[in-house]
Structure formats: structure tokens, C-alpha cells
Tab-separated table of C-alpha atoms in Angstrom:
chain	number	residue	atom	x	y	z
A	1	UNK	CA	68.164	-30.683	45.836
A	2	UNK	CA	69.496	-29.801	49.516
A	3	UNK	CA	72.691	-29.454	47.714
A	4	UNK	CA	71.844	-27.057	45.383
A	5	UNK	CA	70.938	-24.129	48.155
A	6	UNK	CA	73.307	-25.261	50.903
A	7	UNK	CA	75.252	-21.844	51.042
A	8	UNK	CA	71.833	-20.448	51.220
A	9	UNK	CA	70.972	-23.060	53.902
A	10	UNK	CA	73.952	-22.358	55.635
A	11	UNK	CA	73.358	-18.618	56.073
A	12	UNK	CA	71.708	-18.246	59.426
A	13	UNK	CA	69.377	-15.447	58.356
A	14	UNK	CA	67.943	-18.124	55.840
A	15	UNK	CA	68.115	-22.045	57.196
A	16	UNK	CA	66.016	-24.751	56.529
A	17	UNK	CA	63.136	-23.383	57.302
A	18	UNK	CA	63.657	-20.457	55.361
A	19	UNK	CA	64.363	-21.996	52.333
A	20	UNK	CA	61.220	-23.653	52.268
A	21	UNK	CA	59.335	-20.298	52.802
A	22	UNK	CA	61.206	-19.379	49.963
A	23	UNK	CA	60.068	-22.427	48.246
A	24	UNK	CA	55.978	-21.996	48.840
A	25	UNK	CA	56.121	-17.868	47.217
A	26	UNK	CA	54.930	-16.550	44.626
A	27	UNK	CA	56.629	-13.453	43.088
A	28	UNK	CA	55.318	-10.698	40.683
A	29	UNK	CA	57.940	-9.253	38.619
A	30	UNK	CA	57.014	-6.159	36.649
A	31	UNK	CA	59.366	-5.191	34.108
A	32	UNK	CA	61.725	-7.640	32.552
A	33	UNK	CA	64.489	-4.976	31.695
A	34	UNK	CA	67.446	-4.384	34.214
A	35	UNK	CA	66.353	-4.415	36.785
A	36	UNK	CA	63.902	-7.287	36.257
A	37	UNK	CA	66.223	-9.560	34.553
A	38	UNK	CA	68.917	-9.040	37.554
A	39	UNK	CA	66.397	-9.584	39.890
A	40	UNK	CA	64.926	-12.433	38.351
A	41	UNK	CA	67.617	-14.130	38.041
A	42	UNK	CA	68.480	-13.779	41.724
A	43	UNK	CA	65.450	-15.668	42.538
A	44	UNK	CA	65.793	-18.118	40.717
A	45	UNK	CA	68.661	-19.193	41.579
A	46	UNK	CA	67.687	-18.628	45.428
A	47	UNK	CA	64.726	-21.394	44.294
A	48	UNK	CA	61.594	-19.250	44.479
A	49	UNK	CA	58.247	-21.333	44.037
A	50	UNK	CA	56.618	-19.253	41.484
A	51	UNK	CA	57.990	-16.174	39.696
A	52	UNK	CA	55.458	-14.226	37.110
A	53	UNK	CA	56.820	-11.838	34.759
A	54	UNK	CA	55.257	-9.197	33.173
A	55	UNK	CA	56.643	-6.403	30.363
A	56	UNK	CA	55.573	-5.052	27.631
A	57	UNK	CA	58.607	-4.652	24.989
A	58	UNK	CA	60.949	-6.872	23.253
A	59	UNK	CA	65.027	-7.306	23.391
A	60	UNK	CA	67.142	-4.709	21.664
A	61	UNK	CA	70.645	-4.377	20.706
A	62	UNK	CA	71.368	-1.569	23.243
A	63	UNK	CA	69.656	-4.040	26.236
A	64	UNK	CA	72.561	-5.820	26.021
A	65	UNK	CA	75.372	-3.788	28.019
A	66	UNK	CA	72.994	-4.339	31.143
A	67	UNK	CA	70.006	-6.548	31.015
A	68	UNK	CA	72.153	-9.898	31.996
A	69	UNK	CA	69.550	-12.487	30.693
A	70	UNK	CA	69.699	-11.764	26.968
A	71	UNK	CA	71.919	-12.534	23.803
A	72	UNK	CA	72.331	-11.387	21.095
A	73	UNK	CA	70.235	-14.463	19.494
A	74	UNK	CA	67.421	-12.818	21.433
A	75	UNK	CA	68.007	-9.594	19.846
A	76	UNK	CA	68.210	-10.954	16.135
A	77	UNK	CA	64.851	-12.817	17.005
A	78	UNK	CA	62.848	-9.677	18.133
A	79	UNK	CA	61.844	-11.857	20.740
A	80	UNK	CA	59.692	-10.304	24.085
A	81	UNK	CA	62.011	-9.710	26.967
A	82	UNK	CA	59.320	-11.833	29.131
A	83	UNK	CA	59.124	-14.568	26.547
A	84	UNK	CA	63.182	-14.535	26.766
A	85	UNK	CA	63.647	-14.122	30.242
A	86	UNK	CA	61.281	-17.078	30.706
A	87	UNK	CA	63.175	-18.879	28.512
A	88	UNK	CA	66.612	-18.277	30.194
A	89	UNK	CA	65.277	-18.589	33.664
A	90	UNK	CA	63.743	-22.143	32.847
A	91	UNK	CA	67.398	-23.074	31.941
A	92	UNK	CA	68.834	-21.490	34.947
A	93	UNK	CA	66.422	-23.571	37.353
A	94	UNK	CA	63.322	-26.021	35.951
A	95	UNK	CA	62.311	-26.493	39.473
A	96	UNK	CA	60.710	-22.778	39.582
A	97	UNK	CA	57.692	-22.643	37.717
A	98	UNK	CA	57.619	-19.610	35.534
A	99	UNK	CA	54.771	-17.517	34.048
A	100	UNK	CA	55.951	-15.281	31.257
A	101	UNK	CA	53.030	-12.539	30.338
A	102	UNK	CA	53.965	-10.369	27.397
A	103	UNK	CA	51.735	-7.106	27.724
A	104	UNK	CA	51.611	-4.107	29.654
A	105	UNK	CA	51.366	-3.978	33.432
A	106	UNK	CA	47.889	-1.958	33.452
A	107	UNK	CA	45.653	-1.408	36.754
A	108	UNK	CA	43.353	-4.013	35.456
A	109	UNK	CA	45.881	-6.520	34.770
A	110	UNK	CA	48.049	-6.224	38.261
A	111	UNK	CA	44.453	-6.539	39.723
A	112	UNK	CA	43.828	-9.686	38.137
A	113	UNK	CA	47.487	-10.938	39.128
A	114	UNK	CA	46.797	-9.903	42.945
A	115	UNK	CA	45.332	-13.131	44.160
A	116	UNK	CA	48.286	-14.838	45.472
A	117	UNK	CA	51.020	-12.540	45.361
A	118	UNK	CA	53.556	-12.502	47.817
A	119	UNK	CA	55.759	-9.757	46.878
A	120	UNK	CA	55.691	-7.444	43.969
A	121	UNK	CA	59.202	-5.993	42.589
A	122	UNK	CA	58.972	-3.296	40.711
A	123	UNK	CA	61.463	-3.273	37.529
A	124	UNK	CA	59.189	-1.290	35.038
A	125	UNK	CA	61.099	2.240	34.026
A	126	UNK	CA	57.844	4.851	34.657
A	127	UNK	CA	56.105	5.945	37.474
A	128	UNK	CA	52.434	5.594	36.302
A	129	UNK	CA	52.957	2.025	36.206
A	130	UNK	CA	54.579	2.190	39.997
A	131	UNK	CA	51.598	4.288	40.710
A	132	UNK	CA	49.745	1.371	39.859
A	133	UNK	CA	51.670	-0.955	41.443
A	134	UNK	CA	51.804	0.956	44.537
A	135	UNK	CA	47.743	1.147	44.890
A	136	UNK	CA	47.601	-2.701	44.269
A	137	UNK	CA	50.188	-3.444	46.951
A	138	UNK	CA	48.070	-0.947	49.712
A	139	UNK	CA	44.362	-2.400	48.082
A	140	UNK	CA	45.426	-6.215	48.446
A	141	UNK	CA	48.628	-5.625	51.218
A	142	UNK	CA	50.854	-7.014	49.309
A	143	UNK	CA	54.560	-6.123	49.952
A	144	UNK	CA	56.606	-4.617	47.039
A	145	UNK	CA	60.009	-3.314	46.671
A	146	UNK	CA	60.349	0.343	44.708
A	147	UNK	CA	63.703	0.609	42.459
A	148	UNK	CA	65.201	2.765	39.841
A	149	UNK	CA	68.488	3.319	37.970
A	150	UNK	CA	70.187	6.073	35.811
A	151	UNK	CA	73.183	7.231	35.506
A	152	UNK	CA	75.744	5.701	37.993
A	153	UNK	CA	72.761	6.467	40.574
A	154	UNK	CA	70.160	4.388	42.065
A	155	UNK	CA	67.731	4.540	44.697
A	156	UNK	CA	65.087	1.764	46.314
A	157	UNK	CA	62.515	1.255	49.280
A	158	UNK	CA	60.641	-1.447	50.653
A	159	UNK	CA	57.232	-0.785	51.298
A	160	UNK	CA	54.903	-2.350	53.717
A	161	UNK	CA	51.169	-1.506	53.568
A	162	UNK	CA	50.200	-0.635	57.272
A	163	UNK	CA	53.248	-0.018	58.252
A	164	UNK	CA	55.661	1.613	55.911
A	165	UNK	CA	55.003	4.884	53.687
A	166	UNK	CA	53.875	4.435	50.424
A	167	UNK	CA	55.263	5.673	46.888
A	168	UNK	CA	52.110	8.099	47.078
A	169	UNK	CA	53.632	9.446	50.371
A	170	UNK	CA	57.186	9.782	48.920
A	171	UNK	CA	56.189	11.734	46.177
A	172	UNK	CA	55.277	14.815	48.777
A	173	UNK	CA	58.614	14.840	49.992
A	174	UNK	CA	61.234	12.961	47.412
A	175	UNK	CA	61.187	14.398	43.652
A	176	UNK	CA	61.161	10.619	42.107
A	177	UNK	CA	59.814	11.612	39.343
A	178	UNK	CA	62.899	13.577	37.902
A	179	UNK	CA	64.556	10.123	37.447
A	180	UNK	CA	64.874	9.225	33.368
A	181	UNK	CA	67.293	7.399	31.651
A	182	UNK	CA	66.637	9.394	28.651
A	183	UNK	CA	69.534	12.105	28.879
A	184	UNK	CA	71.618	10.317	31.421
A	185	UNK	CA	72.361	7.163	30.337
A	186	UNK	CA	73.102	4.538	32.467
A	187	UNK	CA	76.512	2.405	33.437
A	188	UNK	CA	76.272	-1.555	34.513
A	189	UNK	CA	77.222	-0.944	38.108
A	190	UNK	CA	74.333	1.502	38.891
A	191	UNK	CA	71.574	-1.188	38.126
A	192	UNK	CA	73.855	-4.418	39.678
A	193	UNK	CA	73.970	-2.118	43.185
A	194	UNK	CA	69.821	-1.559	42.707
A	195	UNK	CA	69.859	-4.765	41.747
A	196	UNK	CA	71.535	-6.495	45.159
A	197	UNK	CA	69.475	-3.667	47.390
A	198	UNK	CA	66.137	-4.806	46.510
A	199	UNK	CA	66.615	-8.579	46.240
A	200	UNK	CA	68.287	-8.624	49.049
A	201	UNK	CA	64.599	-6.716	50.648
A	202	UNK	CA	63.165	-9.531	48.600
A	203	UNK	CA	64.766	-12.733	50.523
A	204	UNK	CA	64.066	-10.642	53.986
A	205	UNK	CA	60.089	-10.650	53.012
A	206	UNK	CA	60.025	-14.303	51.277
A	207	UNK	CA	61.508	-15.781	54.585
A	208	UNK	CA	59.483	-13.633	56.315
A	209	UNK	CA	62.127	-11.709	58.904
A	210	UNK	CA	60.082	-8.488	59.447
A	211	UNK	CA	62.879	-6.720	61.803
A	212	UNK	CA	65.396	-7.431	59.139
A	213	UNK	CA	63.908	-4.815	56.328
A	214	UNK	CA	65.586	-1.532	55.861
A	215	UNK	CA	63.038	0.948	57.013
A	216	UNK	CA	65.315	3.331	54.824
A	217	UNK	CA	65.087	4.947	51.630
A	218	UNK	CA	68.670	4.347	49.949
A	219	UNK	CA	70.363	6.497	47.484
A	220	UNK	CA	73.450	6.111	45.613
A	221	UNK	CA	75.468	7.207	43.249
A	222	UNK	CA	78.879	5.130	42.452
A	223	UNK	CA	80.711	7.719	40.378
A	224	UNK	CA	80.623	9.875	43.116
A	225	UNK	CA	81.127	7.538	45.679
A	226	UNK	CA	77.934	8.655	47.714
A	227	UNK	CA	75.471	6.496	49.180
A	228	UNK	CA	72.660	7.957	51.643
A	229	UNK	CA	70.013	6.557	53.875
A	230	UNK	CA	67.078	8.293	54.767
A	231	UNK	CA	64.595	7.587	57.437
A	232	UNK	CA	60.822	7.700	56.126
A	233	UNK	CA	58.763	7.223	59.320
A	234	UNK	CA	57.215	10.812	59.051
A	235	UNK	CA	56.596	10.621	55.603
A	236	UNK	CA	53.654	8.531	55.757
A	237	UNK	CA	50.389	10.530	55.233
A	238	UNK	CA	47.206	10.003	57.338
A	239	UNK	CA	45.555	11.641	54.050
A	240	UNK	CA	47.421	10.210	51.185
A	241	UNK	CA	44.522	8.191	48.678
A	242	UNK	CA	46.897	5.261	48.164
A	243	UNK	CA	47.250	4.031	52.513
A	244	UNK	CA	45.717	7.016	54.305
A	245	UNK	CA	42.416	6.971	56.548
A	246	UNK	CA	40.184	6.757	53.625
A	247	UNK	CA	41.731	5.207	50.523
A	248	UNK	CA	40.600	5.205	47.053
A	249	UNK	CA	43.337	4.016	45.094
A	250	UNK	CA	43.245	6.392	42.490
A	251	UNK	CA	45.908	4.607	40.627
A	252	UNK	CA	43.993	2.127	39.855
A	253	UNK	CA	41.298	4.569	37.566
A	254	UNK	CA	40.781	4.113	34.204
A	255	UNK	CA	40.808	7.510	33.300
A	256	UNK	CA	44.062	8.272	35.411
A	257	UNK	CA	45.502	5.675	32.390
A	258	UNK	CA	47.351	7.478	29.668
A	259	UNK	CA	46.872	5.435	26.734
A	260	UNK	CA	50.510	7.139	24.751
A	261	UNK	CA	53.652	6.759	26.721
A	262	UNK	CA	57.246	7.494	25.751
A	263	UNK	CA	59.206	4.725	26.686
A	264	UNK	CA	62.797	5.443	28.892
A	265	UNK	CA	66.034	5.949	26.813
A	266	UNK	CA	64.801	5.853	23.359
A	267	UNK	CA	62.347	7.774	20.805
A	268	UNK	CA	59.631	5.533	20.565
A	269	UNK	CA	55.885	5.964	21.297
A	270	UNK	CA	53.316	3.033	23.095
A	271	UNK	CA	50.463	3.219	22.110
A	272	UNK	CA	47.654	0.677	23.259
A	273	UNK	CA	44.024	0.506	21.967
A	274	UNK	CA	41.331	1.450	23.856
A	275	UNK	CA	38.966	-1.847	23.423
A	276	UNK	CA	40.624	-5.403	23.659
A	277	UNK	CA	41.107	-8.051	21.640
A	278	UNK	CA	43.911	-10.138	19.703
A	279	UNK	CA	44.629	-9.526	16.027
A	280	UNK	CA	46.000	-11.628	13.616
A	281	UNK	CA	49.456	-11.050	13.231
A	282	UNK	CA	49.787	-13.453	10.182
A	283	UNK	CA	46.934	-11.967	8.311
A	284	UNK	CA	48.130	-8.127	9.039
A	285	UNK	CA	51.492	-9.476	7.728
A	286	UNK	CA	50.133	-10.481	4.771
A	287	UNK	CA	48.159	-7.465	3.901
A	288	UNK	CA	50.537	-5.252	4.834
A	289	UNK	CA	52.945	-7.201	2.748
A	290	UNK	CA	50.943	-6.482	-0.529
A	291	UNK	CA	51.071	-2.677	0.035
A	292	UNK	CA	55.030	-2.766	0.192
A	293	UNK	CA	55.954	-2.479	3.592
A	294	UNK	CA	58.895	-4.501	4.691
A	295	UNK	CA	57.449	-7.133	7.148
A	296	UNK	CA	59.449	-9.467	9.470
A	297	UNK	CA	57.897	-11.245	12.493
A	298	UNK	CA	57.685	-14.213	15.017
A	299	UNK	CA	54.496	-15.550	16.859
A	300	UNK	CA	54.902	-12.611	19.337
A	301	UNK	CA	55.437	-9.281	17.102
A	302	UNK	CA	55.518	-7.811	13.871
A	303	UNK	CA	57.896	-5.408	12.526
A	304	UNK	CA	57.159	-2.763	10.021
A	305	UNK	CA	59.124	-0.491	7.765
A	306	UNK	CA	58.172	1.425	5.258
A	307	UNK	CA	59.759	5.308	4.200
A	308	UNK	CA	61.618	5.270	7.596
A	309	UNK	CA	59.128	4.231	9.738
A	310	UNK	CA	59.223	1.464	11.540
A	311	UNK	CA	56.928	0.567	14.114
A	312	UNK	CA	56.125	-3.079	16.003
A	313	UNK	CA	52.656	-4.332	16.358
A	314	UNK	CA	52.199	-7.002	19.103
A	315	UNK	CA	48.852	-9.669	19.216
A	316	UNK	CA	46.835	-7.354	21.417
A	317	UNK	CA	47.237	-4.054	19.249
A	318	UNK	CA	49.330	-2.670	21.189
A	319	UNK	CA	52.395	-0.963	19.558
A	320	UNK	CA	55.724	0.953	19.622
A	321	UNK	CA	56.340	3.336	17.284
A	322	UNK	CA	59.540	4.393	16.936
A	323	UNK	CA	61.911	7.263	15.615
A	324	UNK	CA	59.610	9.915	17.708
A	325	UNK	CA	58.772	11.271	20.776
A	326	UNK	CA	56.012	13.232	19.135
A	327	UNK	CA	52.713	11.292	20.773
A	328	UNK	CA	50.472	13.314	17.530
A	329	UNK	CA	52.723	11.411	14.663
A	330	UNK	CA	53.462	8.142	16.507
A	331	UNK	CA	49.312	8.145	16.722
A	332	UNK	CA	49.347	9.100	12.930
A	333	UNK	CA	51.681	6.430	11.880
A	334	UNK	CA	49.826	3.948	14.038
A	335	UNK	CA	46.514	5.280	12.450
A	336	UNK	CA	47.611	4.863	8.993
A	337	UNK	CA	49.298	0.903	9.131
A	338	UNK	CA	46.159	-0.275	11.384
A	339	UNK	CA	43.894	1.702	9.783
């Protein structure tokens, strides 16, 4: 097994010893897109202990042209980008031990995923699940690694509680929350250069070289050959709610929880129930069957159609409704196939 990470080994701000810090962590990766895939993959292959996935939406056709880990197998099968990337990282490297959780990254759920943690990346594509994130990683100081892509530009920052800014502290001085894929687009390049930035950040923290870390926020943009470093030492905020004086992690509310979102890059709605539970996927199928929609599934999802609607209805009620941005009809269409 020596052989397998001997570059890595060889690299003196690794060794050994590094390698087997690498070994005993445990990673939370939230968002299996790509940047989750890309970074995924890098850590598996570097021969992370544990790696736990979490996203909430299944492989697509248009994934494809930058989200490394799937096929197109994996698009014909509808299958759940965490239930895909688990099933490509497992190939990659069975030593890691992989936990694949096919849902949405909710303040509840990162809290329950806390205990443990080492590092958090964040690959998800909105910023009310980094809000999340970023309130977890100040209430249970764990280190995570901000990142985002569109375009041919990209941006990340390692954050630190007690010692770094936080994403609550950017926000007062960085507008991150202009970034969308939805009318830019995004090239290949863009996320591969996010990509290397944060898991580079990543092997820093697992081996635990604290003077290594960029204390920089980095911005890029390949098309235009720019690429900019700014210090963020002021920016942190004695008052900010998230890691000021007197925290109260208001990210981590219920009620500061939309329960419609409009996913990046395409017209389609989320929409998750308000109670939990699991439904029967094989019963719905059926019923919904006998009143004509066109139903095709796997143990993960369903997919209906009917009239030019199509929406996809996953075991915990939670769906995505798609051909809209309109949150009013997506809740209408949802209302009328689950009733």
C-alpha cells in the first residue's frame, strides 16, 4: 500500500507521517456536482480515511461536460449523483470507506454529521446551504473550505473558526452572492482551477500544516487571464452572529430555511415537505401509473410525466419540479401528483 502514495510520500510537505494523518480523517463533502466530484476524487486517490457525501439531485445529461465522475450509464439510470459518486469512488480506491447520503444538506442534517468531522468542503451551488455550512463549521470548529464556479471564473477561501473570517464576515465586504451559473454558463477549466485551489487547502488541513493555508481569498477568471488575491484579516467581525463575541448561528434556524429553492443552471423547483418521513416509491408508482402518467424509476427516484410536466419524487418527499422557475406552479404541480 506504501506504493500506492509514494509520490505523495515523497513530497516533503506530506511524508510518512502525513500520509497517515491523511489516513485517520474524516471528510464531509457537500455537494456531489463539480466541484464535489473533482474534489472527491482528489481524495480519494490521496487515500483519505473516511469521505461522506451529501447532495440532493441526480445525474443529468448536461453534468457531463464537467462533473468528471459520471457516464453517461449514470445519466440513462437517473441515478443520485451521491449514490454514483459513491459508486465510482469505491472503484477508484476500496481502501476509503465511503458514506453516500442522498438528501439535502439542511441545518439539522450537517448538525447531525458534525460529530467527527475533520474538514467540511463545500461543493453545493447556493449560499443558504453555505450559510449553513458556515454556522456548523464556527458552532462545532470545524475547518471548511468555501468554493464556487461560473463562467471561466472562480473564487475560494479557507476558513478557520477562531482564526480566519467567516462566510458571514465576507458577505459585508465581497458581493458572493451575485455568483449563478444560471445566465453564465460555465467552461471545464473554471471548476478544474477551483477544483486544485481548495483541495490543495484540503491536504494542508488533513496533514495538519497550519502556516501552509492561504490566508487569501482567491479570484480568477481564465478567459481573461486574471487571478487576484485578497487579504481578509480585517474582514473578520467582532459582531458578526456566525464567529463574533456572541454567536447565535442564525444559519442554523428553522425558520431562516426556505423550503422552495431554484436550483443553479436550470428551470427546476425543490421543493421539500415540511414533516418527515419516507414514502413508498413503488406504491406511488403504481397509483400514479393507473391515472396515466408516464412513470419510470429506480430504488432512489421516480420520474413523472404527464402533459409536459415532469417532475422527480425522491423516498423522503422531497422533489424537483422542472420546466419552471415559478416557485407558485412548481408548488401546484407538486400539490396535484402528491396530493
Amino acid at each position: 500500500m506504501a506504493e500506492r502514495y509514494s509520490r505523495q510520500i515523497l513530497f516533503p510537505g506530506i511524508g510518512r507521517e502525513g500520509q497517515e494523518k491523511i489516513r485517520s480523517k474524516h471528510v464531509l463533502l457537500v455537494g456531489a456536482g463539480a466541484l464535489g466530484s473533482g474534489n472527491g476524487e482528489i481524495l480519494t486517490r490521496a487515500g483519505i480515511g473516511r469521505l461522506t457525501i451529501i447532495d440532493r439531485d441526480y445525474v443529468e445529461e448536461s453534468n457531463l461536460q464537467r462533473q468528471q465522475l459520471y457516464t453517461e450509464a449514470d445519466v440513462e439510470q437517473k441515478l443520485p449523483k451521491a449514490a454514483a459518486a459513491e459508486k465510482r469512488l469505491r472503484a477508484i480506491n476500496s481502501d476509503v470507506e465511503i458514506e453516500a447520503i442522498i438528501g439535502d444538506a439542511t441545518p439539522e442534517v450537517l448538525e447531525g454529521l458534525a460529530n467527527g468531522i475533520d474538514l467540511i468542503i463545500d461543493a453545493t451551488d447556493n449560499f443558504e446551504t453555505r450559510m449553513a455550512i458556515n454556522d456548523v463549521s464556527q458552532k462545532y470548529r470545524i475547518p471548511w473550505i468555501y468554493g464556487a464556479c461560473v463562467g471561466s471564473h472562480g473564487m475560494s477561501f479557507t476558513i478557520l473558526p477562531g482564526t480566519t473570517p467567516c462566510l458571514n464576515c465576507l458577505l459585508r465586504r465581497i458581493p458572493l452572492q451575485g455568483l449563478t451559473c444560471d445566465t453564465g454558463g460555465i467552461i471545464a477549466p473554471a471548476v478544474q482551477m477551483a477544483i486544485s485551489h481548495q483541495s490543495a487547502e484540503a491536504l494542508k488541513i488533513l496533514v495538519e500544516d497550519w502556516e501552509a493555508i492561504r490566508s487569501t481569498f482567491v479570484s480568477f477568471d481564465l478567459w481573461r487571464n486574471e487571478y487576484t488575491a485578497m487579504k481578509m484579516s480585517k474582514a473578520k467581525f467582532p459582531g458578526c452572529l456566525s464567529c463574533g463575541e456572541h454567536p447565535t448561528y442564525p444559519y442554523l434556524d428553522k425558520e431562516n430555511m426556505t423550503k422552495t429553492t431554484v436550483l443553479c443552471g436550470r428551470d427546476t423547483v425543490q421543493i421539500r415537505p415540511s414533516a418527515k418521513g419516507e414514502i413508498s416509491l413503488e406504491k406511488l408508482a403504481s397509483q400514479l401509473g393507473s391515472l396515466g402518467y408516464e412513470v419510470k424509476g429506480n430504488p432512489y427516484l421516480l420520474s413523472v410525466e404527464l402533459g409536459g410536466e415532469r417532475m422527480v419524487i425522491f423516498k423522503d418527499g422531497r422533489a424537483l419540479i422542472h420546466g419552471t422557475k415559478d416557485l407558485t406552479h412548481a408548488k401546484s404541480v407538486y400539490q396535484r401528483i402528491m396530493g
